[in-house]
Amino acid sequence: MAQTNYSILQKKTVKFLRSKKHLFINNQWVSPINNTYFPATNPADGEVLSEIPLADKYDVDKAVEAAQVAFETQWIKTSPEKKSRLIWRLSDLMERDKQVLMELETIDNGKPLDKAEYDVDSAIKHFKYYAGWATKLEGSTFPITQHSLVYTKREPLGVAALIVPWNFPLMIATWKLAPALACGNCCVLKPSEKTSLSTLYLGTLIQESGFPEGVVNIITGGGIPTGSSLVTHPSVNKISFTGSTKVGKQINGLNAHYNLKNISLELGGKSPNVIFSDADLEAVGNSLHWSSFYNSGQECTLGSRIYIQKPIFDQVVEQLKNQSQKLTIGNGLDNPDLGPLIDRQHLDKVLKYIDMGVKDGGELILGGEKLNIESLNKGNFLGPTIFIHDDDSLPIVQDEIFGPVVVVSSFDSFEQVIDRSNSSNFGLTSAVWTKSHSTALKFVDAINAGTVWINGYDQFNPAVPFGGFKDSGIGKEMGKNAIEEYTREKAVWFNY
Ligand code: NAD
């Protein structure tokens, strides 16, 4: 069933798709020990794109051992300048093959090509940013007493297990890989079983860049046994996990029980997007449909709880509905605004929530049904779905649906909207729209979220820390914070 239009893909993309896939261990492409594979499927049309190796515990052992040996014998001896050059070279090769990476991301994940371009650009920027950090890993000195030199030195942790979700496969892999390498760690990278292709292609570029063998290893497979064998492996020193809160808590539990490895968890979200009546409504109108439905709602940071102050409620809701109706939906290769959901199982989960929302008395003002368009029938397409409801205790308001579904609600006062915004187990991101500096800064003080956007949404930069509070996670990615996540600091007392 060949439906993907291969003729518009780069030759390199097609060649890679047709090539046999392997695990990447010690700079070599190797078959999984059990010779077991699983399909990579295009969510836009159900086509099987490639067969992906399923790594079991034995393969994980090999990858971790390769990383450990590389750490002890190679990477630790590599000068910061050389590390920096290698990381930069990798980013250059990604720029060269940017179109291939975009195409792989689009057909494997479903996202539109221009959104995949944003992801690849962001990944490249991350490598360039952290290439600079490799030469700047400093400690501190402390003037404590006479005749003593007291200082700290920053050291790599060792073997880092990097576990990535399916919604931004390449970009999130880079958020982890770039600082981990710059800090001197060796890595075992595991993409989601739903989106392995761009990471495996990255492996070819890592090989071409000239990294010493074993510095980066890539294993593919699902949560159990691949991911679980990795996080419980005694030679892994660092776990960096991005994914659901449920799995993050499981991993944290395992870690507490067995290992006490350094751990960072970037988990789910259900972010409040708060619009006061003095907001610039044109700016709100240009942003709200994107902050609700970007990546078909499959993004942890999206503003899926929208609170609008009463005097402007009807106007803003109307604006959101109109703009959302205009969003085009289709196969990512045709560059629509929104692509499909990742798979049928996920679509069914989202549809169940919509059903629940209706039964709980939500007023469904847009969407809510799988799209019934002949050309899209084989994909997992669902259009923007908007509920109006004022009960914050409902599952559609409390749970992370991770699809194109938002709940809109009205509020009266600042105090009320703060209470409602904070009445969530999550605390990833938030946004406030107002012309009043005082309202904006009071919101910043009161909100329980790791990021606050004022009169904007979903802005990121490799230099700015990102990470959630409460059930949204532990630790930060990006910026100087990521350097702290991938190093340990040793205090030295030298009495002379
Ligand atoms: P998931 O938790 O199902 O899987 C994430 C990764 O963990 C995958 O690679 C998976 O194979 C692996 N995994 C699953 N079970 C495991 C186990 N027992 N041990 C080790 N590894 C295991 O999440 P998902 O469905 O891939 O991604 C969606 C979730 O990710 C959403 O909740 C979303 O909010 C979250 N997310 C968070 C951020 C952030 O930065 N906070 C960014 C993107 C996505």
Coordinates of C-alpha atoms and ligand atoms in Angstrom, one line a residue:
M1 CA 0.0 0.0 0.0
A2 CA 2.3 2.8 -1.3
Q3 CA 0.4 6.0 -0.7
T4 CA 3.2 8.4 0.4
N5 CA 4.1 10.5 -2.6
Y6 CA 7.8 9.4 -2.8
S7 CA 8.3 11.5 -6.0
I8 CA 8.4 14.8 -4.0
L9 CA 10.9 13.4 -1.4
Q10 CA 14.6 14.0 -1.7
K11 CA 16.5 11.0 -3.2
K12 CA 18.5 10.8 0.1
T13 CA 15.2 10.5 2.1
V14 CA 13.9 7.7 -0.1
K15 CA 17.3 5.9 0.0
F16 CA 17.3 6.1 3.8
L17 CA 13.7 4.9 4.0
R18 CA 14.4 1.9 1.8
S19 CA 17.6 1.0 3.7
K20 CA 17.6 -1.7 6.3
K21 CA 17.5 -0.1 9.8
H22 CA 20.0 -1.0 12.6
L23 CA 20.9 0.0 16.1
F24 CA 23.7 2.4 16.3
I25 CA 26.3 1.1 18.8
N26 CA 30.0 2.0 18.9
N27 CA 29.7 4.0 15.6
Q28 CA 28.5 0.8 13.9
W29 CA 25.1 -0.2 12.6
V30 CA 24.2 -3.5 14.2
S31 CA 21.2 -5.8 14.1
P32 CA 19.2 -6.4 17.3
I33 CA 20.2 -9.6 18.9
N34 CA 16.7 -11.1 18.6
N35 CA 16.4 -10.0 15.0
T36 CA 13.0 -8.5 15.8
Y37 CA 11.6 -5.4 14.1
F38 CA 8.5 -3.2 14.3
P39 CA 6.9 -1.0 11.7
A40 CA 7.3 2.8 11.4
T41 CA 3.9 4.0 10.1
N42 CA 2.9 7.3 8.4
P43 CA 0.0 8.7 10.5
A44 CA -1.4 10.5 7.5
D45 CA -2.2 7.4 5.5
G46 CA -1.3 4.3 7.6
E47 CA 1.5 3.3 5.2
V48 CA 4.4 1.3 6.7
L49 CA 7.5 3.4 5.9
S50 CA 10.2 1.1 7.3
E51 CA 11.0 -1.7 9.8
I52 CA 12.7 -0.5 13.0
P53 CA 14.9 -2.8 15.2
L54 CA 13.5 -3.7 18.6
A55 CA 16.3 -3.5 21.1
D56 CA 16.0 -5.8 24.0
K57 CA 17.9 -5.9 27.3
Y58 CA 21.0 -7.5 25.7
D59 CA 21.2 -4.7 23.1
V60 CA 20.7 -2.1 25.8
D61 CA 23.6 -3.7 27.8
K62 CA 25.8 -3.4 24.7
A63 CA 24.9 0.2 24.1
V64 CA 25.5 1.2 27.7
E65 CA 28.8 -0.7 27.8
A66 CA 29.9 1.1 24.6
A67 CA 29.0 4.5 26.1
Q68 CA 30.8 3.6 29.4
V69 CA 34.0 2.5 27.6
A70 CA 33.9 5.6 25.4
F71 CA 33.4 7.8 28.5
E72 CA 36.4 6.3 30.3
T73 CA 38.8 6.0 27.4
Q74 CA 37.8 8.6 24.8
W75 CA 35.5 11.4 25.6
I76 CA 37.1 12.3 28.9
K77 CA 40.4 12.7 27.1
T78 CA 39.0 14.8 24.2
S79 CA 39.7 18.5 24.7
P80 CA 36.8 20.9 25.1
E81 CA 37.8 22.6 21.8
K82 CA 37.6 19.3 19.9
K83 CA 34.2 18.5 21.6
S84 CA 33.0 21.9 20.5
R85 CA 34.2 21.4 16.9
L86 CA 32.5 18.0 16.7
I87 CA 29.2 19.3 18.0
W88 CA 29.4 22.2 15.6
R89 CA 30.3 19.9 12.7
L90 CA 27.2 17.8 13.5
S91 CA 25.0 20.9 13.3
D92 CA 26.6 21.8 9.9
L93 CA 25.7 18.3 8.6
M94 CA 22.2 18.8 9.8
E95 CA 22.0 22.0 7.9
R96 CA 23.3 20.3 4.8
D97 CA 20.6 17.5 5.2
K98 CA 17.9 19.7 6.6
Q99 CA 15.4 18.8 3.9
V100 CA 15.9 15.1 4.5
L101 CA 15.4 15.5 8.3
M102 CA 12.3 17.6 7.7
E103 CA 10.8 15.0 5.3
L104 CA 11.5 12.2 7.7
E105 CA 9.9 14.1 10.6
T106 CA 6.8 14.9 8.5
I107 CA 6.1 11.4 7.2
D108 CA 6.9 9.6 10.5
N109 CA 5.2 12.1 12.9
G110 CA 2.6 13.6 10.5
K111 CA 3.5 17.2 11.2
P112 CA 3.4 19.7 8.3
L113 CA 6.7 20.3 6.5
D114 CA 7.1 24.0 7.6
K115 CA 6.5 23.0 11.2
A116 CA 9.1 20.2 10.8
E117 CA 11.5 22.9 9.4
Y118 CA 11.0 24.9 12.6
D119 CA 11.9 21.8 14.6
V120 CA 15.0 21.0 12.6
D121 CA 16.2 24.7 12.8
S122 CA 15.7 24.6 16.5
A123 CA 17.7 21.4 16.8
I124 CA 20.5 22.9 14.8
K125 CA 20.5 26.0 17.0
H126 CA 20.7 23.9 20.1
F127 CA 23.8 22.1 18.8
K128 CA 25.4 25.4 17.9
Y129 CA 24.5 27.0 21.3
Y130 CA 26.0 24.0 23.3
A131 CA 29.0 23.7 21.1
G132 CA 30.0 27.0 22.7
W133 CA 29.4 25.7 26.2
A134 CA 31.9 22.8 25.8
T135 CA 34.8 25.3 26.4
K136 CA 33.1 27.1 29.3
L137 CA 32.5 24.6 32.0
E138 CA 33.7 26.6 35.0
G139 CA 33.8 26.0 38.8
S140 CA 34.0 28.6 41.5
T141 CA 36.5 29.7 44.1
F142 CA 35.7 30.6 47.7
P143 CA 37.7 33.0 49.9
I144 CA 37.2 31.1 53.2
T145 CA 40.3 31.1 55.3
Q146 CA 43.9 32.2 54.9
H147 CA 46.2 29.4 53.6
S148 CA 43.5 27.5 51.9
L149 CA 42.3 27.2 48.4
V150 CA 38.6 26.2 48.3
Y151 CA 37.1 25.7 44.9
T152 CA 34.6 23.6 42.9
K153 CA 35.1 21.8 39.7
R154 CA 32.4 20.7 37.3
E155 CA 32.6 17.1 36.0
P156 CA 30.6 15.1 33.6
L157 CA 28.2 12.4 35.0
G158 CA 29.2 9.5 32.8
V159 CA 26.6 7.6 30.8
A160 CA 23.4 9.5 30.1
A161 CA 20.2 7.7 29.1
L162 CA 18.2 10.1 26.9
I163 CA 14.6 9.1 26.4
V164 CA 12.4 11.1 24.0
P165 CA 8.7 11.3 23.2
W166 CA 7.1 11.3 19.7
N167 CA 5.7 14.8 19.4
F168 CA 9.0 16.6 18.6
P169 CA 11.3 13.7 18.0
L170 CA 14.5 15.4 16.7
M171 CA 14.1 18.7 18.5
I172 CA 13.7 17.1 22.0
A173 CA 16.5 14.6 21.3
T174 CA 18.8 17.6 20.6
W175 CA 17.7 19.4 23.8
K176 CA 19.2 16.4 25.6
L177 CA 22.1 15.3 23.4
A178 CA 23.7 18.8 22.8
P179 CA 24.2 19.7 26.5
A180 CA 25.0 16.1 27.5
L181 CA 27.9 15.9 24.9
A182 CA 29.1 19.4 25.6
C183 CA 29.4 18.5 29.3
G184 CA 31.5 15.4 28.5
N185 CA 29.0 12.6 28.9
C186 CA 28.5 9.7 26.6
C187 CA 25.0 8.9 25.6
V188 CA 22.5 6.2 24.8
L189 CA 19.6 7.9 23.0
K190 CA 16.2 6.3 22.7
P191 CA 13.5 7.8 20.5
S192 CA 9.9 7.0 20.9
E193 CA 8.9 3.7 19.1
K194 CA 6.3 5.8 17.2
T195 CA 9.0 8.1 15.6
S196 CA 12.4 6.6 15.3
L197 CA 13.4 7.7 11.7
S198 CA 14.8 11.2 12.2
T199 CA 16.9 10.0 15.2
L200 CA 18.3 7.1 13.2
Y201 CA 19.2 9.5 10.4
L202 CA 20.9 11.7 13.0
G203 CA 23.0 8.6 13.8
T204 CA 24.4 8.6 10.2
L205 CA 25.4 12.3 10.7
I206 CA 27.0 11.6 14.1
Q207 CA 29.0 8.9 12.4
E208 CA 30.0 11.2 9.5
S209 CA 30.9 14.0 12.0
G210 CA 33.8 11.9 13.4
F211 CA 32.7 11.5 17.0
P212 CA 34.8 8.7 18.7
E213 CA 33.1 5.4 18.8
G214 CA 30.6 4.8 21.6
V215 CA 30.2 8.5 22.4
V216 CA 26.6 8.4 21.0
N217 CA 24.6 5.2 20.8
I218 CA 21.0 4.9 19.5
I219 CA 18.7 2.2 20.5
T220 CA 15.1 1.9 19.2
G221 CA 12.1 0.2 20.8
G222 CA 9.3 0.8 23.2
G223 CA 9.0 1.4 26.9
I224 CA 9.4 -2.2 28.0
P225 CA 11.9 -3.8 27.7
T226 CA 14.0 -1.2 25.8
G227 CA 13.3 2.0 27.9
S228 CA 13.0 0.2 31.2
S229 CA 16.2 -1.8 30.7
L230 CA 18.0 1.5 30.0
V231 CA 16.7 3.4 33.1
T232 CA 17.5 0.6 35.5
H233 CA 20.9 -0.2 34.1
P234 CA 23.5 0.0 36.9
S235 CA 26.1 1.7 34.6
V236 CA 23.8 4.6 33.6
N237 CA 24.5 7.7 35.7
K238 CA 22.0 10.1 34.3
I239 CA 18.4 9.7 33.2
S240 CA 16.9 12.5 31.1
F241 CA 13.3 11.6 30.3
T242 CA 10.7 13.6 28.4
G243 CA 7.2 12.0 28.2
S244 CA 4.0 11.5 30.1
T245 CA 3.7 12.2 33.8
K246 CA 2.5 8.6 34.3
V247 CA 5.7 7.0 32.9
G248 CA 7.9 9.8 34.4
K249 CA 6.6 8.9 37.9
Q250 CA 7.2 5.2 37.2
I251 CA 10.8 5.9 36.2
N252 CA 11.2 8.1 39.2
G253 CA 9.9 5.3 41.4
L254 CA 12.3 2.7 39.9
N255 CA 15.2 5.2 40.3
A256 CA 14.4 5.7 43.9
H257 CA 14.2 2.0 44.5
Y258 CA 17.2 0.8 42.7
N259 CA 19.7 3.4 41.7
L260 CA 19.5 7.1 42.7
K261 CA 20.8 8.2 39.4
N262 CA 20.8 11.9 38.6
I263 CA 17.3 12.4 37.0
S264 CA 15.4 15.0 35.1
L265 CA 11.9 14.6 34.0
E266 CA 10.1 16.8 31.5
L267 CA 6.4 15.7 31.7
G268 CA 2.9 16.7 30.8
G269 CA 1.0 19.9 30.9
K270 CA -2.4 21.5 30.9
S271 CA -1.5 25.2 30.6
P272 CA -3.8 28.2 31.4
N273 CA -4.0 30.9 28.8
V274 CA -5.5 33.9 30.6
I275 CA -6.9 36.9 28.7
F276 CA -7.9 40.1 30.6
S277 CA -10.3 42.5 29.1
D278 CA -7.6 45.2 28.6
A279 CA -5.6 42.8 26.3
D280 CA -4.7 43.7 22.7
L281 CA -7.4 41.7 21.1
E282 CA -5.8 41.7 17.6
A283 CA -2.6 40.1 19.1
V284 CA -4.8 37.6 21.0
G285 CA -6.7 36.8 17.8
N286 CA -3.5 36.2 15.8
S287 CA -2.2 33.8 18.5
L288 CA -5.0 32.0 20.2
H289 CA -5.8 29.4 17.5
W290 CA -2.1 28.5 17.3
S291 CA -1.5 28.3 21.0
S292 CA -4.6 26.0 21.1
F293 CA -4.0 23.7 18.2
Y294 CA -0.4 23.8 17.0
N295 CA 1.0 20.3 16.2
S296 CA -2.7 19.2 16.3
G297 CA -2.7 19.9 20.0
Q298 CA 0.1 17.3 20.6
E299 CA 2.3 19.7 22.5
C300 CA 2.9 19.7 26.2
T301 CA 2.9 23.5 26.5
L302 CA -0.3 24.4 24.6
G303 CA -2.8 26.6 26.3
S304 CA -5.6 24.0 26.5
R305 CA -7.4 25.9 29.4
I306 CA -8.4 29.3 28.1
Y307 CA -9.8 31.8 30.7
I308 CA -11.3 35.0 29.2
Q309 CA -12.5 37.9 31.3
K310 CA -16.3 38.3 31.1
P311 CA -16.6 41.7 29.2
I312 CA -14.7 40.3 26.2
F313 CA -15.7 36.6 26.4
D314 CA -18.1 36.4 23.5
Q315 CA -15.9 38.4 21.2
V316 CA -12.8 36.4 21.8
V317 CA -14.6 33.1 21.6
E318 CA -16.1 34.1 18.3
Q319 CA -12.6 35.2 17.0
L320 CA -11.1 31.8 18.2
K321 CA -13.8 29.8 16.5
N322 CA -13.5 31.7 13.2
Q323 CA -9.7 31.5 13.1
S324 CA -9.7 27.8 14.1
Q325 CA -12.2 27.0 11.4
K326 CA -9.8 28.4 8.8
L327 CA -7.0 26.1 9.8
T328 CA -6.3 23.6 7.0
I329 CA -5.8 19.9 7.8
G330 CA -4.1 17.3 5.7
N331 CA -1.0 15.2 4.9
G332 CA 2.0 17.0 6.2
L333 CA 3.8 16.8 2.9
D334 CA 1.1 19.1 1.4
N335 CA 2.0 21.7 4.1
P336 CA -1.4 22.2 5.7
D337 CA -1.7 24.1 9.0
L338 CA -2.4 20.8 10.9
G339 CA -1.4 17.2 10.3
P340 CA -2.9 14.0 11.7
L341 CA -2.7 12.7 15.3
I342 CA 0.1 10.2 15.8
D343 CA -1.9 7.0 15.7
R344 CA -5.4 5.4 15.8
Q345 CA -5.0 4.5 19.5
H346 CA -4.2 8.1 20.4
L347 CA -7.1 9.5 18.2
D348 CA -9.5 7.1 20.0
K349 CA -8.3 8.4 23.4
V350 CA -8.9 12.0 22.3
L351 CA -12.3 11.1 21.0
K352 CA -13.2 9.5 24.3
Y353 CA -12.4 12.7 26.1
I354 CA -14.6 14.6 23.7
D355 CA -17.4 12.2 24.4
M356 CA -16.8 12.6 28.2
G357 CA -16.8 16.4 27.8
V358 CA -20.2 16.3 26.0
K359 CA -21.7 13.9 28.6
D360 CA -20.4 16.3 31.4
G361 CA -22.4 19.1 29.9
G362 CA -19.7 20.9 27.9
E363 CA -21.0 23.1 25.2
L364 CA -19.2 21.9 22.0
I365 CA -19.0 24.9 19.7
L366 CA -16.5 23.5 17.1
G367 CA -15.3 20.1 15.9
G368 CA -15.4 16.9 18.0
E369 CA -15.6 14.3 15.3
K370 CA -13.0 12.4 13.2
L371 CA -12.7 14.2 9.9
N372 CA -14.8 12.5 7.2
I373 CA -12.9 13.5 4.1
E374 CA -12.3 10.7 1.6
S375 CA -8.7 11.6 0.9
L376 CA -7.9 11.6 4.6
N377 CA -9.8 8.5 5.6
K378 CA -6.7 6.3 6.2
G379 CA -5.2 8.9 8.5
N380 CA -5.9 9.9 12.1
F381 CA -7.3 13.3 11.5
L382 CA -9.3 15.4 14.0
G383 CA -10.1 19.1 13.5
P384 CA -9.9 21.8 16.2
T385 CA -12.4 21.1 18.9
I386 CA -13.6 23.9 21.3
F387 CA -15.7 23.4 24.5
I388 CA -17.2 26.0 26.7
H389 CA -17.4 25.0 30.3
D390 CA -17.0 26.6 33.7
D391 CA -16.4 23.5 35.9
D392 CA -12.7 23.2 36.5
S393 CA -13.0 19.8 38.1
L394 CA -14.0 17.9 34.9
P395 CA -11.6 15.5 33.3
I396 CA -11.5 17.6 30.1
V397 CA -10.2 20.5 32.2
Q398 CA -7.9 18.5 34.5
D399 CA -6.4 15.8 32.3
E400 CA -3.8 16.2 29.5
I401 CA -5.8 15.3 26.4
F402 CA -2.9 15.9 24.0
G403 CA -5.1 16.5 21.0
P404 CA -6.8 19.5 19.3
V405 CA -9.2 20.1 22.2
V406 CA -9.5 23.3 24.3
V407 CA -11.9 24.3 27.1
V408 CA -12.8 27.9 27.2
S409 CA -14.2 29.6 30.4
S410 CA -15.1 33.0 31.6
F411 CA -13.8 34.7 34.8
D412 CA -14.5 37.9 36.8
S413 CA -11.5 38.9 38.9
F414 CA -7.7 38.5 39.0
E415 CA -7.9 36.5 42.3
Q416 CA -10.5 34.1 40.8
V417 CA -8.5 33.4 37.6
I418 CA -5.3 32.8 39.6
D419 CA -7.1 30.2 41.8
R420 CA -8.5 28.5 38.7
S421 CA -5.3 28.6 36.8
N422 CA -3.4 27.0 39.7
S423 CA -6.1 24.4 40.3
S424 CA -4.2 21.8 38.3
N425 CA -1.7 19.1 39.1
F426 CA 0.4 20.4 36.2
G427 CA 2.6 23.4 36.2
L428 CA 4.4 23.5 32.9
T429 CA 3.7 26.8 31.2
S430 CA 1.2 29.7 31.3
A431 CA 0.3 32.9 29.5
V432 CA -1.3 36.2 30.4
W433 CA -2.7 38.8 27.9
T434 CA -3.0 42.3 29.3
K435 CA -1.8 45.9 28.6
S436 CA -1.3 46.4 32.4
H437 CA 2.2 45.8 33.5
S438 CA 1.0 45.5 37.1
T439 CA -1.5 42.8 36.2
A440 CA 1.1 41.0 34.2
L441 CA 3.8 41.0 36.9
K442 CA 1.3 40.1 39.6
F443 CA 0.3 37.1 37.5
V444 CA 4.0 36.1 37.2
D445 CA 4.3 36.2 41.0
A446 CA 1.1 34.2 41.6
I447 CA 1.2 31.5 38.9
N448 CA 2.5 28.1 39.6
A449 CA 4.2 27.3 36.3
G450 CA 7.8 27.0 35.0
T451 CA 7.3 29.5 32.1
V452 CA 5.1 32.6 31.8
W453 CA 4.5 34.2 28.5
I454 CA 3.2 37.8 28.7
N455 CA 1.4 38.9 25.5
G456 CA 2.8 36.0 23.5
Y457 CA 2.9 32.2 23.4
D458 CA 5.2 29.2 22.9
Q459 CA 8.5 31.2 22.6
F460 CA 11.7 29.1 23.1
N461 CA 15.4 29.8 22.8
P462 CA 18.3 27.5 23.6
A463 CA 19.6 30.1 26.1
V464 CA 16.4 30.2 28.2
P465 CA 15.6 27.5 30.8
F466 CA 12.5 25.4 30.2
G467 CA 10.9 22.9 32.6
G468 CA 7.8 22.4 34.7
F469 CA 6.7 22.5 38.3
K470 CA 4.5 20.0 40.2
D471 CA 3.5 17.0 38.0
S472 CA 5.1 18.6 35.0
G473 CA 8.5 17.5 36.0
I474 CA 11.8 17.9 37.8
G475 CA 14.8 19.9 36.4
K476 CA 15.3 22.1 33.4
E477 CA 16.4 21.8 29.8
M478 CA 18.2 24.6 27.9
G479 CA 20.4 27.4 28.9
K480 CA 23.0 27.2 31.7
N481 CA 20.5 25.1 33.7
A482 CA 21.1 22.2 31.3
I483 CA 24.8 22.4 32.1
E484 CA 24.0 21.8 35.7
E485 CA 21.7 18.9 34.8
Y486 CA 24.5 17.0 33.0
T487 CA 27.4 17.7 35.4
R488 CA 28.2 17.3 39.0
E489 CA 30.1 19.8 41.1
K490 CA 32.9 18.7 43.3
A491 CA 34.1 20.9 46.2
V492 CA 37.9 20.9 46.9
W493 CA 39.5 22.1 50.2
F494 CA 43.3 22.6 49.6
N495 CA 45.1 23.7 52.7
Y496 CA 48.6 25.0 52.0
Ligands
NAD1 P1 5.4 8.3 27.0 O1 5.6 8.6 28.4 O2 4.4 7.3 26.6 O3 6.8 7.9 26.3 C1 7.9 8.7 26.3 C2 9.2 7.9 26.1 O4 9.4 7.0 27.2 C3 9.1 7.0 24.8 O5 10.4 6.9 24.2 C4 8.7 5.6 25.4 O6 9.1 4.5 24.6 C5 9.5 5.7 26.7 N1 9.0 4.8 27.8 C6 7.7 4.4 28.0 N2 7.6 3.6 29.1 C7 8.8 3.5 29.6 C8 9.4 2.9 30.7 N3 8.7 2.1 31.5 N4 10.7 3.0 31.0 C9 11.5 3.8 30.2 N5 11.0 4.4 29.1 C10 9.7 4.3 28.8 O7 5.1 9.7 26.3 P2 4.7 10.0 24.8 O8 3.3 9.5 24.5 O9 5.8 9.5 23.9 O10 4.8 11.6 24.7 C11 3.7 12.4 25.1 C12 3.9 13.0 26.5 O11 5.2 13.7 26.5 C13 2.9 14.0 26.9 O12 2.5 13.7 28.2 C14 3.6 15.3 26.8 O13 3.1 16.3 27.6 C15 5.0 14.9 27.2 N6 6.0 15.9 26.7 C16 6.6 16.7 27.6 C17 7.4 17.7 27.2 C18 8.1 18.6 28.1 O14 9.1 19.2 27.8 N7 7.6 18.8 29.3 C19 7.8 17.8 25.8 C20 7.1 16.9 24.9 C21 6.3 16.0 25.4

